[in-house]
GROMACS .gro file of C-alpha atoms in nm:
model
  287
    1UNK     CA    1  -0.540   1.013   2.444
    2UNK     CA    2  -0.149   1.006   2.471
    3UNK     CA    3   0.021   1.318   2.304
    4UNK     CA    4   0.338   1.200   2.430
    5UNK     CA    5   0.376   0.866   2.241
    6UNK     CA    6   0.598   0.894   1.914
    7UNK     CA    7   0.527   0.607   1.586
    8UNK     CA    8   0.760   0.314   1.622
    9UNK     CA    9   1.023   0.318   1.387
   10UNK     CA   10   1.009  -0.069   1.281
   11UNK     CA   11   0.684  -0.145   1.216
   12UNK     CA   12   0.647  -0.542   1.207
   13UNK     CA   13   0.321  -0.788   1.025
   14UNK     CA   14   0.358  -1.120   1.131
   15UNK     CA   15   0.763  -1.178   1.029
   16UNK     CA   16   0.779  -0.866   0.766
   17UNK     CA   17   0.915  -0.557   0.901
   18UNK     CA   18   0.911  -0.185   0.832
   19UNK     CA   19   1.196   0.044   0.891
   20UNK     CA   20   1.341   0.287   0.707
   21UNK     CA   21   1.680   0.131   0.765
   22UNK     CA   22   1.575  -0.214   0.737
   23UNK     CA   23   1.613  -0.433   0.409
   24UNK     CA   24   1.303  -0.345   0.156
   25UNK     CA   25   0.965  -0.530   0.208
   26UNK     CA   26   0.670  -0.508   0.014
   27UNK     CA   27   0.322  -0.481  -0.009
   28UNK     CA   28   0.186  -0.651  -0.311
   29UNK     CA   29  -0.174  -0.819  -0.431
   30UNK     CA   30  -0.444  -0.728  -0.699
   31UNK     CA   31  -0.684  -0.430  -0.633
   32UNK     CA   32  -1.006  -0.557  -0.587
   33UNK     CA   33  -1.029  -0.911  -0.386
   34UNK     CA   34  -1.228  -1.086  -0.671
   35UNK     CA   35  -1.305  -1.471  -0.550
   36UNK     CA   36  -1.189  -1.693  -0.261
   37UNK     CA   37  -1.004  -1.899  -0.551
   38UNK     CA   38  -0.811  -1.574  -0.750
   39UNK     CA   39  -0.720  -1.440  -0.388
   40UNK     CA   40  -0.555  -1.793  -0.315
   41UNK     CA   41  -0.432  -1.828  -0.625
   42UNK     CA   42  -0.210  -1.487  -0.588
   43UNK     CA   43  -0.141  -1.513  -0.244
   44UNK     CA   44   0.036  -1.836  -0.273
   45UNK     CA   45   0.200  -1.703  -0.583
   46UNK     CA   46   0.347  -1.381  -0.384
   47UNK     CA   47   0.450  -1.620  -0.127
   48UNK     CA   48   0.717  -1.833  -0.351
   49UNK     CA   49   0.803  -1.558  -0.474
   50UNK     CA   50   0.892  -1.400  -0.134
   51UNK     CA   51   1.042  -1.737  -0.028
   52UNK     CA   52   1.266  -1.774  -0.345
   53UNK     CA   53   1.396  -1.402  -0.312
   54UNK     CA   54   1.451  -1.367   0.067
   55UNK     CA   55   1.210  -1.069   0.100
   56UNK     CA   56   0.912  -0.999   0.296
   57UNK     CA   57   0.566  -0.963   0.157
   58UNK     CA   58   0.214  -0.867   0.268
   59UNK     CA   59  -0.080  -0.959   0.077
   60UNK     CA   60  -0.300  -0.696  -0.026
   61UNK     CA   61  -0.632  -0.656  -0.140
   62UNK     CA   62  -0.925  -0.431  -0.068
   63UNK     CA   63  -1.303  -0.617   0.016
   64UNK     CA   64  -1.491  -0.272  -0.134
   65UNK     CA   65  -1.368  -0.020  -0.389
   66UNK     CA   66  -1.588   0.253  -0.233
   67UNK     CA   67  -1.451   0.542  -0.450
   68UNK     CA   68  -1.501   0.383  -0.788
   69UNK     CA   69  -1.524   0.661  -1.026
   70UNK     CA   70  -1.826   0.592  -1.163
   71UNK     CA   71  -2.141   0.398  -0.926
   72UNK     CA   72  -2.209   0.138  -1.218
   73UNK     CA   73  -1.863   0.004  -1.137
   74UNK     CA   74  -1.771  -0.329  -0.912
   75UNK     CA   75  -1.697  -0.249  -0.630
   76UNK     CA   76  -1.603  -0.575  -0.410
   77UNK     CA   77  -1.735  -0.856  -0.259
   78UNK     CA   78  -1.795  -0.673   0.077
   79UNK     CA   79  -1.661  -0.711   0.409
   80UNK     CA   80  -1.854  -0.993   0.521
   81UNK     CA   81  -1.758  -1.214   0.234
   82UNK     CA   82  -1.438  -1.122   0.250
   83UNK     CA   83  -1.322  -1.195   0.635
   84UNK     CA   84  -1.276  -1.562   0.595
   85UNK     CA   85  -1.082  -1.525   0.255
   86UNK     CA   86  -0.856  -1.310   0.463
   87UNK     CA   87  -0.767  -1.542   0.754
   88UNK     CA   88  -0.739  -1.809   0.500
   89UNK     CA   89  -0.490  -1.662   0.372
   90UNK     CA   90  -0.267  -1.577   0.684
   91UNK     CA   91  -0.366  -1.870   0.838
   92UNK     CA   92  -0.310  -2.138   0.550
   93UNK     CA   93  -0.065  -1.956   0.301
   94UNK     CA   94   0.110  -1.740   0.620
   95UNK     CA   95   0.155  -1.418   0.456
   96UNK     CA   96   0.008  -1.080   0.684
   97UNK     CA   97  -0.322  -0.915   0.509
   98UNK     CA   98  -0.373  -0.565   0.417
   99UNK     CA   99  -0.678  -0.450   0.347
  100UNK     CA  100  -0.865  -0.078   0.331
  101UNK     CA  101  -1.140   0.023   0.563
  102UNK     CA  102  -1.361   0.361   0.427
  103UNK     CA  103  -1.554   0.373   0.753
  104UNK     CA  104  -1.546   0.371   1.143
  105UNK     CA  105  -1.718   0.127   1.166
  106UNK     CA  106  -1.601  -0.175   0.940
  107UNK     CA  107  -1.206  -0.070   1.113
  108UNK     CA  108  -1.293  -0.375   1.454
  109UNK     CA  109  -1.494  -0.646   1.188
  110UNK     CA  110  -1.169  -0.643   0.981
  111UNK     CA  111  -0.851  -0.628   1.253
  112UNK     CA  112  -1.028  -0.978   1.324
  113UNK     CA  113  -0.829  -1.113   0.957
  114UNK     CA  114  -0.605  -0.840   0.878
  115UNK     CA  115  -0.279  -0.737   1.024
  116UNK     CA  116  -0.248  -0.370   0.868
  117UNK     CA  117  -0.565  -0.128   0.789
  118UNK     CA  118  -0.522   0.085   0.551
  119UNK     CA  119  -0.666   0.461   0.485
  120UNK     CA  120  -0.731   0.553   0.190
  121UNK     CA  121  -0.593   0.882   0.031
  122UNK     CA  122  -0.914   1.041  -0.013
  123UNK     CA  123  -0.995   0.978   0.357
  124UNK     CA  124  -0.650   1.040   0.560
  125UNK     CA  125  -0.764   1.369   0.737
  126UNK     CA  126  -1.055   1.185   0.880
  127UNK     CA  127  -1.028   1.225   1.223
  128UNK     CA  128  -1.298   0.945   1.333
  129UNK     CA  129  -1.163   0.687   1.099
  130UNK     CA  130  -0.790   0.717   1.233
  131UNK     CA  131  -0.895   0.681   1.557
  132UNK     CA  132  -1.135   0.377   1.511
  133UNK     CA  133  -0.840   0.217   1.322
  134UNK     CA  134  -0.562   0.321   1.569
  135UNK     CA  135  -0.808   0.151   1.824
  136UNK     CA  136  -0.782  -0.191   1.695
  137UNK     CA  137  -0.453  -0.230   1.755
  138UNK     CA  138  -0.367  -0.338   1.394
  139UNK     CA  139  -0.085  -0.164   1.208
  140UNK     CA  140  -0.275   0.159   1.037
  141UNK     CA  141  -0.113   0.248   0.692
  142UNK     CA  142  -0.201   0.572   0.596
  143UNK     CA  143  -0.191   0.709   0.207
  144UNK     CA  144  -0.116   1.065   0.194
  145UNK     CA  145  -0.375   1.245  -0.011
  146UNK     CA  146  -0.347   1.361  -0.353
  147UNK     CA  147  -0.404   1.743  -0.214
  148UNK     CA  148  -0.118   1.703   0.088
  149UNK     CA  149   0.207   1.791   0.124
  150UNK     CA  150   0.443   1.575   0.252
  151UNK     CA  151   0.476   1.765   0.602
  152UNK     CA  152   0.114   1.748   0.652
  153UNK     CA  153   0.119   1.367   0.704
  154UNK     CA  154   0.282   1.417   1.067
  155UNK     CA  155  -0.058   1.576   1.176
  156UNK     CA  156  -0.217   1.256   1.081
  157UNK     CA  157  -0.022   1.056   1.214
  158UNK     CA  158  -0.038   1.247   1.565
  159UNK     CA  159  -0.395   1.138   1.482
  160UNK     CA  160  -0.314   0.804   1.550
  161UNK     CA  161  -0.029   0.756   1.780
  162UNK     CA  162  -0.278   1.037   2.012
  163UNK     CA  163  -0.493   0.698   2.016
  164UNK     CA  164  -0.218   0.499   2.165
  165UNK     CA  165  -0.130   0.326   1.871
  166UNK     CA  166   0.261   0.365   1.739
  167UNK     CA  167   0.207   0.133   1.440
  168UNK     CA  168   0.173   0.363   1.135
  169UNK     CA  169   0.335   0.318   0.843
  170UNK     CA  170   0.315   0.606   0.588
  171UNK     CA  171   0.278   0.584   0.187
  172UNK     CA  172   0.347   0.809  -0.095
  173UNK     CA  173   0.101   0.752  -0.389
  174UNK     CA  174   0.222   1.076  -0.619
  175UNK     CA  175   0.007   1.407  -0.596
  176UNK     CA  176  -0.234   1.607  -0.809
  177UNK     CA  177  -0.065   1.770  -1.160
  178UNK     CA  178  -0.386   1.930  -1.338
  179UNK     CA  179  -0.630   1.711  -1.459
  180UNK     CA  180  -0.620   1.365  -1.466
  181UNK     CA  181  -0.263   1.381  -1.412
  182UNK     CA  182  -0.034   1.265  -1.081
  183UNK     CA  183   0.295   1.317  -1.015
  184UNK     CA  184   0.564   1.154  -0.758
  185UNK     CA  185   0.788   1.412  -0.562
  186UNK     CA  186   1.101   1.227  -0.451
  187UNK     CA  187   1.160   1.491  -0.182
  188UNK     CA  188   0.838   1.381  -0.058
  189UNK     CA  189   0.988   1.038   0.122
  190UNK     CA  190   1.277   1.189   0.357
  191UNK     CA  191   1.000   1.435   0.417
  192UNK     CA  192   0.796   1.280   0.520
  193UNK     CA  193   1.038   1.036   0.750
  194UNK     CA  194   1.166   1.331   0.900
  195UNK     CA  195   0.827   1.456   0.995
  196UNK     CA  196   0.648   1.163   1.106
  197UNK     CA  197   0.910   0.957   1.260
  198UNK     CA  198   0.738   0.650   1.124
  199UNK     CA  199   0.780   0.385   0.808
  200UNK     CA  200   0.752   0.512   0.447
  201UNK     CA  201   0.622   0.298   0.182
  202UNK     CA  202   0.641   0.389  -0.168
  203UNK     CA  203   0.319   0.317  -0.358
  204UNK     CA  204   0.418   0.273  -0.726
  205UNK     CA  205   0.119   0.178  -0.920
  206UNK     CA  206  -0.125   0.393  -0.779
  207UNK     CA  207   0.129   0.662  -0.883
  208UNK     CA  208   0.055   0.635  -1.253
  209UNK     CA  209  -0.297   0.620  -1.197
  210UNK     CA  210  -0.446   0.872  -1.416
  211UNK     CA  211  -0.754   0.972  -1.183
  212UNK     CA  212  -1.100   0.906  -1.378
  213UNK     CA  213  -0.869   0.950  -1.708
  214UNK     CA  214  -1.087   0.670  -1.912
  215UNK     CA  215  -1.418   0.897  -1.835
  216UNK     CA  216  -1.588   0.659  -1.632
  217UNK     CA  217  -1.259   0.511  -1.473
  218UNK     CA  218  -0.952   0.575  -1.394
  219UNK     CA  219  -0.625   0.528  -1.656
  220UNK     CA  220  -0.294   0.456  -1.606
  221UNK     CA  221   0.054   0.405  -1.753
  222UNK     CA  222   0.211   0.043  -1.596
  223UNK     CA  223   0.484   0.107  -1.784
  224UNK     CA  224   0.653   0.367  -1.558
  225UNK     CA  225   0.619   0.145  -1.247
  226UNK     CA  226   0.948   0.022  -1.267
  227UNK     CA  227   1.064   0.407  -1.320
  228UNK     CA  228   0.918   0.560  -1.020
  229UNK     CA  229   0.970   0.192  -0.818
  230UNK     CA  230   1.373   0.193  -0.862
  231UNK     CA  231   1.360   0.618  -0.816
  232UNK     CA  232   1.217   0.542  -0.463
  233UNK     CA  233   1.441   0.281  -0.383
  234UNK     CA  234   1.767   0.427  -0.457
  235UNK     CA  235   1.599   0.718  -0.254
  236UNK     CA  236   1.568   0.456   0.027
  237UNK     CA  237   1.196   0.343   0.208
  238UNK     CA  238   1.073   0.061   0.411
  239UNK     CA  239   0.883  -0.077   0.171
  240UNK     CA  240   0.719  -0.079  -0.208
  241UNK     CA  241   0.326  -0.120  -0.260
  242UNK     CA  242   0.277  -0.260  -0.598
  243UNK     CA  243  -0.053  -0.382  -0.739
  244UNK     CA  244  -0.003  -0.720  -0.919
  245UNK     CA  245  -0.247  -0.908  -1.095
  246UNK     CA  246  -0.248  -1.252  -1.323
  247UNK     CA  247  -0.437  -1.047  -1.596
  248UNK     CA  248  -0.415  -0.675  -1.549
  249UNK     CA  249  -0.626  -0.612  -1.846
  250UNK     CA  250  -0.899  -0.816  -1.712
  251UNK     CA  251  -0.914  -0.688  -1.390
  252UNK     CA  252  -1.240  -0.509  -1.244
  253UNK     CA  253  -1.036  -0.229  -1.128
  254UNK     CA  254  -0.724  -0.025  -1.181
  255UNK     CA  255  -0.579  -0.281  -1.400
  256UNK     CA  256  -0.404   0.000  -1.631
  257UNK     CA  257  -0.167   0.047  -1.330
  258UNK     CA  258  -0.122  -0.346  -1.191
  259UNK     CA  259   0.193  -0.470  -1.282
  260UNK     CA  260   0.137  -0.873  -1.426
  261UNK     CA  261   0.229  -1.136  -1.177
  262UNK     CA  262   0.496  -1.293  -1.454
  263UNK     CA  263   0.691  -0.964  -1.423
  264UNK     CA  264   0.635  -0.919  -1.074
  265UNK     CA  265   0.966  -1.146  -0.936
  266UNK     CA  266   1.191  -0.975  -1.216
  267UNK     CA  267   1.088  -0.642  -1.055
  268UNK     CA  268   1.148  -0.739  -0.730
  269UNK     CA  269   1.470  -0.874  -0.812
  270UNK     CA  270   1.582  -0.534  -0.963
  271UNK     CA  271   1.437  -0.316  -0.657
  272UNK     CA  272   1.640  -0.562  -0.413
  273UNK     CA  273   1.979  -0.468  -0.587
  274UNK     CA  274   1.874  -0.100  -0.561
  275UNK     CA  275   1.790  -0.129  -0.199
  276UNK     CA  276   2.080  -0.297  -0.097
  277UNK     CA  277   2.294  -0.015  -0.311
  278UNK     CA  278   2.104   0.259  -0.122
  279UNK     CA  279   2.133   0.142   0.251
  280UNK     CA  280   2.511   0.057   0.255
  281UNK     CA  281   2.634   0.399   0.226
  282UNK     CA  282   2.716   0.593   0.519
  283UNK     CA  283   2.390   0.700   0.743
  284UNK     CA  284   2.196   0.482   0.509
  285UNK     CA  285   1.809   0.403   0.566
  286UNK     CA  286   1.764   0.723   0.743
  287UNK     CA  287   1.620   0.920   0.451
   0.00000   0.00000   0.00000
């Protein structure tokens, strides 16, 4: 352990970088990795789009959607299946993976194809999952929970950087309203920059999720993506996480909240002009 060590404040996957005073990035890909050929088929479609706007991107995905609302629902291909669709992917197309690890134990299997593990909300207090993360290496992103506030995250990520890791990046995905309900708390990201030290992402679709709102799974309102998306921006963040898929109302999970891949550039576009807006004032980036 090494209490001393403090996150790094840029935060770089392969050639996309994280810092709060750096030019946006984003974290973008569908849910639930699906097939080799519909992970492919988006990844290469995020990366013109990164290459025609100038903007870094990491592909995201997740190999098992372990807290499904309801058991009868898909959950993923699995880990195994997914690790070669991953390097594919980073090694063919050249964008950096994300993916999300639920256990200690899958955290060294996948920092062989990813570049950044992510923990889920549900699971960011859990000590022996940081640490297994932190240990790879990789870049840990970690979601604050629906049931934290926004000063709580620099606990976990003392978690992490106690391991020896600095790379943590730290994302807002809205907070518990009632029932079924989240909310996003602006405050929340210079909060949370000011008490971790490290990256803050802004997770936009995941904050209209409406949390098992269809009974057996969970709602959502796509529609206010680009509301909450161009809120945090002007705010000012390292980055945006944005579910995108070719057909959101297809999609085996969360597709209420994925924004289509034919709007994706146009909201890119938009959040660009609003970053560059927000970091060329005085003191800007340092939310």
């Amino acid at each position: 352990m090494n209490k001393s060590i403090a996150p790094a404040p840029v935060v770089a996957a392969g050639n996309v970088k994280f810092g709060n005073a750096l030019p946006l990035s984003v974290i973008a890909g569908p849910c639930q990795l699906e097939s080799r050929a519909h992970a492919l088929e988006v990844a290469a479609a995020l990366k013109e789009i990164g290459k025609r706007l100038g903007i870094g991107i990491v592909y995201k995905t997740s190999f098992d959607k372990a807290n499904r609302t309801s058991a009868a629902s898909a959950r993923g291909i699995g880990l195994e299946g997914a690790l070669p669709i991953f390097a594919e992917i980073r090694d063919s197309i050249g964008l950096p993976v994300l993916t999300d690890v639920h256990e200690a134990g899958q955290c060294a299997r996948a920092a062989e194809a990813v570049d950044i593990l992510q923990i889920p909300a549900f699971l960011c207090r859990q000590t022996d999952l940081l640490l297994a993360a932190a240990a790879t290496g990789r870049i840990v992103n970690v979601k604050k929970g629906q049931f934290l506030a926004p000063w709580d995250m620099g606990n976990v990520v003392a978690k992490i950087t106690s391991a020896g890791n600095p790379k943590v990046l730290v994302t807002e995905r809205g907070v518990s309203f009632g029932y079924n309900t989240l909310v996003s708390d602006m405050r929340a990201l210079p909060i949370m920059a000011r008490t971790t030290g490290a990256p803050v992402i802004f997770d936009a679709t995941h904050s209209v999720q409406q949390p098992g709102g269809k009974g057996t799974s969970s709602g959502g309102e796509r529609e206010f993506v680009p509301v909450l998306a161009r809120a945090a921006v002007a705010v000012g963040v390292a980055g945006v996480f944005i579910e995108t898929h070719p057909d959101p109302d297809h999609a085996p999970s969360d597709g209420p909240n994925m924004v289509p891949l034919r709007d994706f550039e146009s909201l890119l576009r938009t959040l660009m002009e609003f970053d560059a807006l927000a970091k060329r004032r005085p003191g800007a980036g340092t939310i």
